[in-house]
mmCIF file of C-alpha atoms in Angstrom:
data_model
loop_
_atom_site.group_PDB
_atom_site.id
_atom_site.type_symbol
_atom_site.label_atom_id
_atom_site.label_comp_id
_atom_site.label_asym_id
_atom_site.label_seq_id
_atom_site.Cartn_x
_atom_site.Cartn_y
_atom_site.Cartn_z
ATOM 1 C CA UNK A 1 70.396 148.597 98.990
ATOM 2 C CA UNK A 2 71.233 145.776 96.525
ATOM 3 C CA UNK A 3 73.693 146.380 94.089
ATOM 4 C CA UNK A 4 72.105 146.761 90.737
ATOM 5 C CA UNK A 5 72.943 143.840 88.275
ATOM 6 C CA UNK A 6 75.170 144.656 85.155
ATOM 7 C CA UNK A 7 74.046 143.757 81.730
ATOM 8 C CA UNK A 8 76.960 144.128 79.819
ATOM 9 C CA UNK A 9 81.236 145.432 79.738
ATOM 10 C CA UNK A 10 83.832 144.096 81.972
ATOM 11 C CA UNK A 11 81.853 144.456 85.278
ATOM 12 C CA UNK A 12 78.504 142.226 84.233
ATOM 13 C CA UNK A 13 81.590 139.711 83.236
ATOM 14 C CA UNK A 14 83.323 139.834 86.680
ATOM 15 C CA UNK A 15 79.614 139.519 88.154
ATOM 16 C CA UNK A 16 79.165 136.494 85.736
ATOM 17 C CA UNK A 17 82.400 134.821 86.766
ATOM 18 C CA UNK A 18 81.748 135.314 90.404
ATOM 19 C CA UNK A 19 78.235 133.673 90.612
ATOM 20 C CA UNK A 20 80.040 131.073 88.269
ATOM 21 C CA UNK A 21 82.969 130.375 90.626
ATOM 22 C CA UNK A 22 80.260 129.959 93.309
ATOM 23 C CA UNK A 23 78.674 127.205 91.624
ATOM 24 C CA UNK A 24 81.257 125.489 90.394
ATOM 25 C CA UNK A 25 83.050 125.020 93.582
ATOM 26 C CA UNK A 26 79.919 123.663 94.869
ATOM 27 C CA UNK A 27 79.975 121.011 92.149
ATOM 28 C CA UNK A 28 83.349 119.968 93.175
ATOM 29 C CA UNK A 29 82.569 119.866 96.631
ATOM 30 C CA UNK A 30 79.917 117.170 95.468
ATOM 31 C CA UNK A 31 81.980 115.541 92.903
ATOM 32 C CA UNK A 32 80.227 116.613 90.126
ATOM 33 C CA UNK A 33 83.661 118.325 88.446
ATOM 34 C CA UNK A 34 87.118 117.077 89.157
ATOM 35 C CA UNK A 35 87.835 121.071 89.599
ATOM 36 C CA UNK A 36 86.825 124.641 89.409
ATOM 37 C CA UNK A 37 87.155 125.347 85.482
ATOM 38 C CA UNK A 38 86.290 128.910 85.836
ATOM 39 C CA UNK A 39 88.739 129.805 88.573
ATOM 40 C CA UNK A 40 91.297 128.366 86.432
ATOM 41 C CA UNK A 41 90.561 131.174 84.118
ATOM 42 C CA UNK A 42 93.422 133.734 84.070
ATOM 43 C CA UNK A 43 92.099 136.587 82.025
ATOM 44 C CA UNK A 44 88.905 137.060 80.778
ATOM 45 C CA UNK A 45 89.768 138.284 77.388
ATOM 46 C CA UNK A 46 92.777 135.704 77.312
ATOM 47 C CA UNK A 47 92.617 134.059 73.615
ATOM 48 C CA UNK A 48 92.919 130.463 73.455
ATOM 49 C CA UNK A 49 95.464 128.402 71.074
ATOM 50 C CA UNK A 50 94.258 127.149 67.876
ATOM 51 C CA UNK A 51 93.676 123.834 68.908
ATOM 52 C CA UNK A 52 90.788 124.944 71.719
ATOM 53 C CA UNK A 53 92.541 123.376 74.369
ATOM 54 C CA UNK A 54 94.390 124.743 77.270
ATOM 55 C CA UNK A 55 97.997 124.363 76.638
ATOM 56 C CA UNK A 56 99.076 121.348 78.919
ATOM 57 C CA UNK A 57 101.191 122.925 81.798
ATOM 58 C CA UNK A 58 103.206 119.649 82.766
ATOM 59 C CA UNK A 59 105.149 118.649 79.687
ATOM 60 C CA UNK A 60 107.632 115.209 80.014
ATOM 61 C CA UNK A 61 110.289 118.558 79.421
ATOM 62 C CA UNK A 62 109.365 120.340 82.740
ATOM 63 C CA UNK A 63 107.785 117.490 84.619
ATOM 64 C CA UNK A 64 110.971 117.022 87.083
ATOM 65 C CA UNK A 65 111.405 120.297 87.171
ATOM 66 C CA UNK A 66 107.687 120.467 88.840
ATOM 67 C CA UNK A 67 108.762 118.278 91.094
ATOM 68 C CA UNK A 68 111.429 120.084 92.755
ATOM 69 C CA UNK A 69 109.786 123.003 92.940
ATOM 70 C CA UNK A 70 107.886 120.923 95.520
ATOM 71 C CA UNK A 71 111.026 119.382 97.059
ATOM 72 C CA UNK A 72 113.151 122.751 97.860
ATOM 73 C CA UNK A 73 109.960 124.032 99.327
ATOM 74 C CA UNK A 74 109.405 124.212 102.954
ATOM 75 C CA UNK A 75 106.132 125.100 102.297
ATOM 76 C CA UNK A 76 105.335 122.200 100.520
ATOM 77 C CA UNK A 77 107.320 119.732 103.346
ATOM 78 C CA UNK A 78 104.931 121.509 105.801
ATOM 79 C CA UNK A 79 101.665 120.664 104.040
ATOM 80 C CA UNK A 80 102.707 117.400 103.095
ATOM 81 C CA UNK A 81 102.599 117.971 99.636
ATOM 82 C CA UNK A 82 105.960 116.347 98.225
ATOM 83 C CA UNK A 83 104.700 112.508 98.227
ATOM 84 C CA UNK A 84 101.336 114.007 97.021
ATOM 85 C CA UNK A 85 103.192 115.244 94.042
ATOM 86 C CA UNK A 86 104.894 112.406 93.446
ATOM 87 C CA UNK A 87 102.002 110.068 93.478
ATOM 88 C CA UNK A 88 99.762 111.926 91.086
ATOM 89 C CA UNK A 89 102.434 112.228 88.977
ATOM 90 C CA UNK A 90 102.956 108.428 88.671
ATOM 91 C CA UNK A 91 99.376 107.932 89.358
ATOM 92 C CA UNK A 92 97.250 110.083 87.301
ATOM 93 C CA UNK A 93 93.958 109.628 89.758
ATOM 94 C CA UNK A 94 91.975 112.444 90.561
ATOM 95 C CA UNK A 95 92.658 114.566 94.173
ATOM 96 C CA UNK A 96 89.867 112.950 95.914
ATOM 97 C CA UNK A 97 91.077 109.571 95.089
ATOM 98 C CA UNK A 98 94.153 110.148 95.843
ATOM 99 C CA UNK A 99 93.081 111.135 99.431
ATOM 100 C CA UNK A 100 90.279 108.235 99.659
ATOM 101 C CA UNK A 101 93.154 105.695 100.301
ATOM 102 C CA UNK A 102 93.650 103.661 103.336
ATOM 103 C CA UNK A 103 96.032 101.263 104.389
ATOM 104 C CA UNK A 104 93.568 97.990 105.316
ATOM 105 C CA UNK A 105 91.401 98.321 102.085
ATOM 106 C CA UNK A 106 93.098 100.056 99.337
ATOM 107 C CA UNK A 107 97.044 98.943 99.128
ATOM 108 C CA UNK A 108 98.286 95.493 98.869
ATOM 109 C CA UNK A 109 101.969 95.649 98.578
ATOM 110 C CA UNK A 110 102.593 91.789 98.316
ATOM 111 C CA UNK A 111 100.843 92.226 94.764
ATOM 112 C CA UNK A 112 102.011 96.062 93.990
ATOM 113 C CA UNK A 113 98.409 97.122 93.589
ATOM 114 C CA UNK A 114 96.653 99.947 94.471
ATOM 115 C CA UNK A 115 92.472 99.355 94.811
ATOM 116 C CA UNK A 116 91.031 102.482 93.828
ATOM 117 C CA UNK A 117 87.395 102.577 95.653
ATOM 118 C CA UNK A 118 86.351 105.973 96.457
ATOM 119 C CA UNK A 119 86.532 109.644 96.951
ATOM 120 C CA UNK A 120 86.731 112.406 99.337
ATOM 121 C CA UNK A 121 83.775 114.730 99.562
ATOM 122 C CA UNK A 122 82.723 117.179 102.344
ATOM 123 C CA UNK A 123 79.108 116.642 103.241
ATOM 124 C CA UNK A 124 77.106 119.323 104.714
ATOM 125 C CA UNK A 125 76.197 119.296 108.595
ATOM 126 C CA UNK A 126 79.298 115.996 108.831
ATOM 127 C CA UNK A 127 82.399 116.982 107.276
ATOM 128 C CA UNK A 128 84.745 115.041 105.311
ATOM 129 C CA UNK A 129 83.787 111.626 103.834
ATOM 130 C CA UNK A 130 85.276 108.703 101.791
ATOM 131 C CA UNK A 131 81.799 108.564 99.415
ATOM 132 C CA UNK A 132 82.488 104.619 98.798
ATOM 133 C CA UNK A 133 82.341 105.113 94.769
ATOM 134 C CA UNK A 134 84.296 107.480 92.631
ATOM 135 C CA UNK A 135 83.239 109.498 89.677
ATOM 136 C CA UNK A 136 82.066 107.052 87.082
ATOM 137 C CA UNK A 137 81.855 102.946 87.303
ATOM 138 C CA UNK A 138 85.205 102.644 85.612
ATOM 139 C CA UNK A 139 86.715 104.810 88.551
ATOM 140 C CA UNK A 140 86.250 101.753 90.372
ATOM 141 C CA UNK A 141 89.736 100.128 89.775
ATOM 142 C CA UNK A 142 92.650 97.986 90.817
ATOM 143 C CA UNK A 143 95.621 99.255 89.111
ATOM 144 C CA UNK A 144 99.635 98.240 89.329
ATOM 145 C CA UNK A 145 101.328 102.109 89.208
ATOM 146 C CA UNK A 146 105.056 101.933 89.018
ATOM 147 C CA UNK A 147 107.464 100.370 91.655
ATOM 148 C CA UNK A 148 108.915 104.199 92.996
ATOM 149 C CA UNK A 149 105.144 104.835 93.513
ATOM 150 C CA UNK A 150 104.859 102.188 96.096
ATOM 151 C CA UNK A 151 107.766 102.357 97.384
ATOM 152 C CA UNK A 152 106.507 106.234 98.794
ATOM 153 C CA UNK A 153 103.235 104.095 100.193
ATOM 154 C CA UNK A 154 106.050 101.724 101.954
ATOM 155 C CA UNK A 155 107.951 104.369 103.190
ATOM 156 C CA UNK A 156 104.784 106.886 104.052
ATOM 157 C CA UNK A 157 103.321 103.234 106.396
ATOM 158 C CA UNK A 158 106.206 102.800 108.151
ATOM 159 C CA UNK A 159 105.944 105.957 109.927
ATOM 160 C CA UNK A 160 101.923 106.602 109.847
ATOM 161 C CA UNK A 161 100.324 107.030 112.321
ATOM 162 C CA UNK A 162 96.774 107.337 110.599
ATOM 163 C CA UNK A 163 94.931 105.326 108.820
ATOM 164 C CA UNK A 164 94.585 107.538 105.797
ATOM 165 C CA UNK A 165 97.780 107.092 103.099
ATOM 166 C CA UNK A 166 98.014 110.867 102.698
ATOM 167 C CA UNK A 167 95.932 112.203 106.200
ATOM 168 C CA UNK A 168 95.794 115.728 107.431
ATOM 169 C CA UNK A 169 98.240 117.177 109.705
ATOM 170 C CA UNK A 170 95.606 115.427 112.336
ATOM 171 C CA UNK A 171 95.602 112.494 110.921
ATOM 172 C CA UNK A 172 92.381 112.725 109.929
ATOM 173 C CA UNK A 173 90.825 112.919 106.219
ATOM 174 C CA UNK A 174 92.592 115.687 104.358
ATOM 175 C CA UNK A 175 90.115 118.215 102.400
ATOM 176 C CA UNK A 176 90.857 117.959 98.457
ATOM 177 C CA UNK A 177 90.403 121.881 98.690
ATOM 178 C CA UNK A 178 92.767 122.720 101.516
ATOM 179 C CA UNK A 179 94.629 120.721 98.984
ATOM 180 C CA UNK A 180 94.395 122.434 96.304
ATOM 181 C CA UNK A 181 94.781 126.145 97.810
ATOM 182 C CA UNK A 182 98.103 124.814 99.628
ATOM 183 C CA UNK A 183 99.466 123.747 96.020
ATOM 184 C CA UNK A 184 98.716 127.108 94.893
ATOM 185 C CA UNK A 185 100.131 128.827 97.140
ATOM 186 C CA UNK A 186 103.416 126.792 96.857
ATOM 187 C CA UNK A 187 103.690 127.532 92.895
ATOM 188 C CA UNK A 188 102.337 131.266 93.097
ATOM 189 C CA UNK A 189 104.918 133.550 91.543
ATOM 190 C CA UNK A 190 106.856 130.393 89.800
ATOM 191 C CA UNK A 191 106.544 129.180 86.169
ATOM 192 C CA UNK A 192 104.194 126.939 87.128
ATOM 193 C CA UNK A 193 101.492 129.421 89.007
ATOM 194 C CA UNK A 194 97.918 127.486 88.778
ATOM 195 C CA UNK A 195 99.147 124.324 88.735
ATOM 196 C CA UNK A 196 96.444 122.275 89.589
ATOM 197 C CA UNK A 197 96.021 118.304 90.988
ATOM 198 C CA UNK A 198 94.147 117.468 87.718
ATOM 199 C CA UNK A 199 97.392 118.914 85.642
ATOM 200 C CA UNK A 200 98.997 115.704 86.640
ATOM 201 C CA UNK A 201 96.520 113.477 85.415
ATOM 202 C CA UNK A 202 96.939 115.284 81.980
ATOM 203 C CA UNK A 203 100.500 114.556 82.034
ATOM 204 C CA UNK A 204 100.100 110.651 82.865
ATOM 205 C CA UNK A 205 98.175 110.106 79.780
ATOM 206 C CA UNK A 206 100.602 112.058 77.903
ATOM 207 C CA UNK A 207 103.195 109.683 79.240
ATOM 208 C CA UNK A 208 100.792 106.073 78.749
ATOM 209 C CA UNK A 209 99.685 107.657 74.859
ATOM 210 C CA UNK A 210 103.597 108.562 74.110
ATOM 211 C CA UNK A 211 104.322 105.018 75.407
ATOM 212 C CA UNK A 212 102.211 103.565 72.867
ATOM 213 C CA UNK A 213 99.398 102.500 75.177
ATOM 214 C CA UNK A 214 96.047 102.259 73.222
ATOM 215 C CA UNK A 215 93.265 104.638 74.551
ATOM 216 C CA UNK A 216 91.659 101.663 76.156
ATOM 217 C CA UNK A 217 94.376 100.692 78.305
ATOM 218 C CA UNK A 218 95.147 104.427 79.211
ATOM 219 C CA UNK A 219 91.141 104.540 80.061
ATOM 220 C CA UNK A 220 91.349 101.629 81.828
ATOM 221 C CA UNK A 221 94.553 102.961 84.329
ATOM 222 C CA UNK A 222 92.942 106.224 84.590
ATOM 223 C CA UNK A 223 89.228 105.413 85.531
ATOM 224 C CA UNK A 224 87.815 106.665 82.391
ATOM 225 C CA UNK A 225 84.217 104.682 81.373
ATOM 226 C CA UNK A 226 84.674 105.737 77.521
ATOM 227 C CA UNK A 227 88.164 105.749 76.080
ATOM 228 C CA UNK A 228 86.952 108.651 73.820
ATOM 229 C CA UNK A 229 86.818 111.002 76.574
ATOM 230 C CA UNK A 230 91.005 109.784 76.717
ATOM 231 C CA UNK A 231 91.381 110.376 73.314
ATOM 232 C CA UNK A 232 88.947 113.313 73.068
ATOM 233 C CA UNK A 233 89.692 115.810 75.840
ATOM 234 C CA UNK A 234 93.566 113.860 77.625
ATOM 235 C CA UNK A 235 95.043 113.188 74.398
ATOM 236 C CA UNK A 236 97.357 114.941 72.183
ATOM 237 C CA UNK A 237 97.194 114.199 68.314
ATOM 238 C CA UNK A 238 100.788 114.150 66.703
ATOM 239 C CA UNK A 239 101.533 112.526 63.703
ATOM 240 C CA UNK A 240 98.347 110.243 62.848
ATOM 241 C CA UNK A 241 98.310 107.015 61.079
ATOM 242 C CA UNK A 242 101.736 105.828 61.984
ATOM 243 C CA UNK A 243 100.374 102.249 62.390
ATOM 244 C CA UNK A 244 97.991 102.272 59.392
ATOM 245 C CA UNK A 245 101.202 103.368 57.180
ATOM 246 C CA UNK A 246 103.389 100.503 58.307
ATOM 247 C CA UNK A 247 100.167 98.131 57.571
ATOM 248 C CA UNK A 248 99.461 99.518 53.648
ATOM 249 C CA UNK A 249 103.410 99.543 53.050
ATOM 250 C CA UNK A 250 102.959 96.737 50.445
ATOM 251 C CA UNK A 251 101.590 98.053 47.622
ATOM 252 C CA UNK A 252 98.957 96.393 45.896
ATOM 253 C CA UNK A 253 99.571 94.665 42.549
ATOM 254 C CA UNK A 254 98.860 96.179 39.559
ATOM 255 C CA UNK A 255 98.639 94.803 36.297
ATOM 256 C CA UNK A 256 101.209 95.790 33.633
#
């Protein structure tokens, strides 16, 4: 017998955020979302801050301290997940990016570029894939990420043995959401429980906007096709109108 389907109260609401999970994580698999919002939900009747947006769980404050979570964890030396850390948080791609690389097509390290040209997606009936574009046209991209970042890439080709940058413990294509559940499990019970890959990408256009970057070059670095989405859903509003106060600072004349 089926189970009847509830209408309303805190059971038709689990119901709702099951079937929701469900689909969502089906979107991911196809790239549709970068992640699973809803299973990034951590109470149903949890209030959200003023501002509508989820409070950013990387700050530049607790960034590092991210970091070595990963580093003292054997858990997270297992799974490979230290110089996966690392790079996202220098990189600010998305997961399947990340894991899309290659040494013969996507790093040149006479130039210090990284050629970001696809993304990993599992494919029913064949497995794991590089699909040979990424989310939107701008994801397309040749970038120059900072020297420590490719100096992991150096380090990481010296000893590979695959042809992936960041393979599975078989050297094959890693699975963004074997990914994901391993950095779960690494941060469960710590400070930073739900840290996710996309949390990263947050925090590098935290760093490019405090930097003084302009929404277009952060867009640009990022593979964003509108800088509004930056500005609209990355990036933090402080104090506005900094620059337009420096440019009206002479007063216009006025007659006596």
């Amino acid at each position: 017998m089926n189970q009847p389907l509830m209408t309303n109260g805190s059971s038709a609401a689990k119901q709702a955020r099951a079937v929701l999970t469900a689909i969502c994580a089906l979107m991911v698999r196809h790239d549709a979302l970068d992640d699973n919002p809803v299973r990034e939900i951590e109470s149903l009747g949890k209030k959200k801050n003023k501002s509508g947006k989820k409070p950013r769980l990387i700050t530049g404050k607790n960034a590092g301290s991210a970091l070595q979570l990963f580093h003292d964890s054997e858990d997270a030396a297992r799974w490979d997940l230290v110089d996966v850390q690392e790079a996202l948080s220098g990189r600010g791609c998305r997961i399947g990016e990340l894991l899309a690389l290659d040494w013969e097509t996507s790093v040149d390290f006479d130039d210090g570029t990284i050629w970001i040209h696809g993304t990993v997606i599992r494919v029913t009936g064949v497995g794991l894939i590089v699909q040979d574009y990424t989310k939107s046209p701008a994801g397309m991209r040749r970038i120059r990420p900072p020297a420590w970042v490719m100096d992991i890439l150096k380090r990481r080709y010296t000893d590979a043995t695959s042809p992936w940058c960041f393979p599975s413990s078989t050297d094959t294509l890693r699975d963004p959401d074997n990914t994901r559940k391993y950095i779960r499990r690494v941060v469960e019970g710590t400070p930073f429980q739900g840290l996710h890959p996309h949390d990263w990408r947050h925090y590098v256009i935290w760093r490019l906007d405090a930097a003084g970057l302009s929404a277009r070059e952060i867009a640009d670095y990022v593979g964003h096709d509108d800088p509004s989405t930056t500005q609209d859903v990355y990036m933090e509003r402080g104090v506005v109108g900094e620059e337009a106060g420096a440019a009206l600072t002479a007063r216009p004349a006025v007659a006596a």
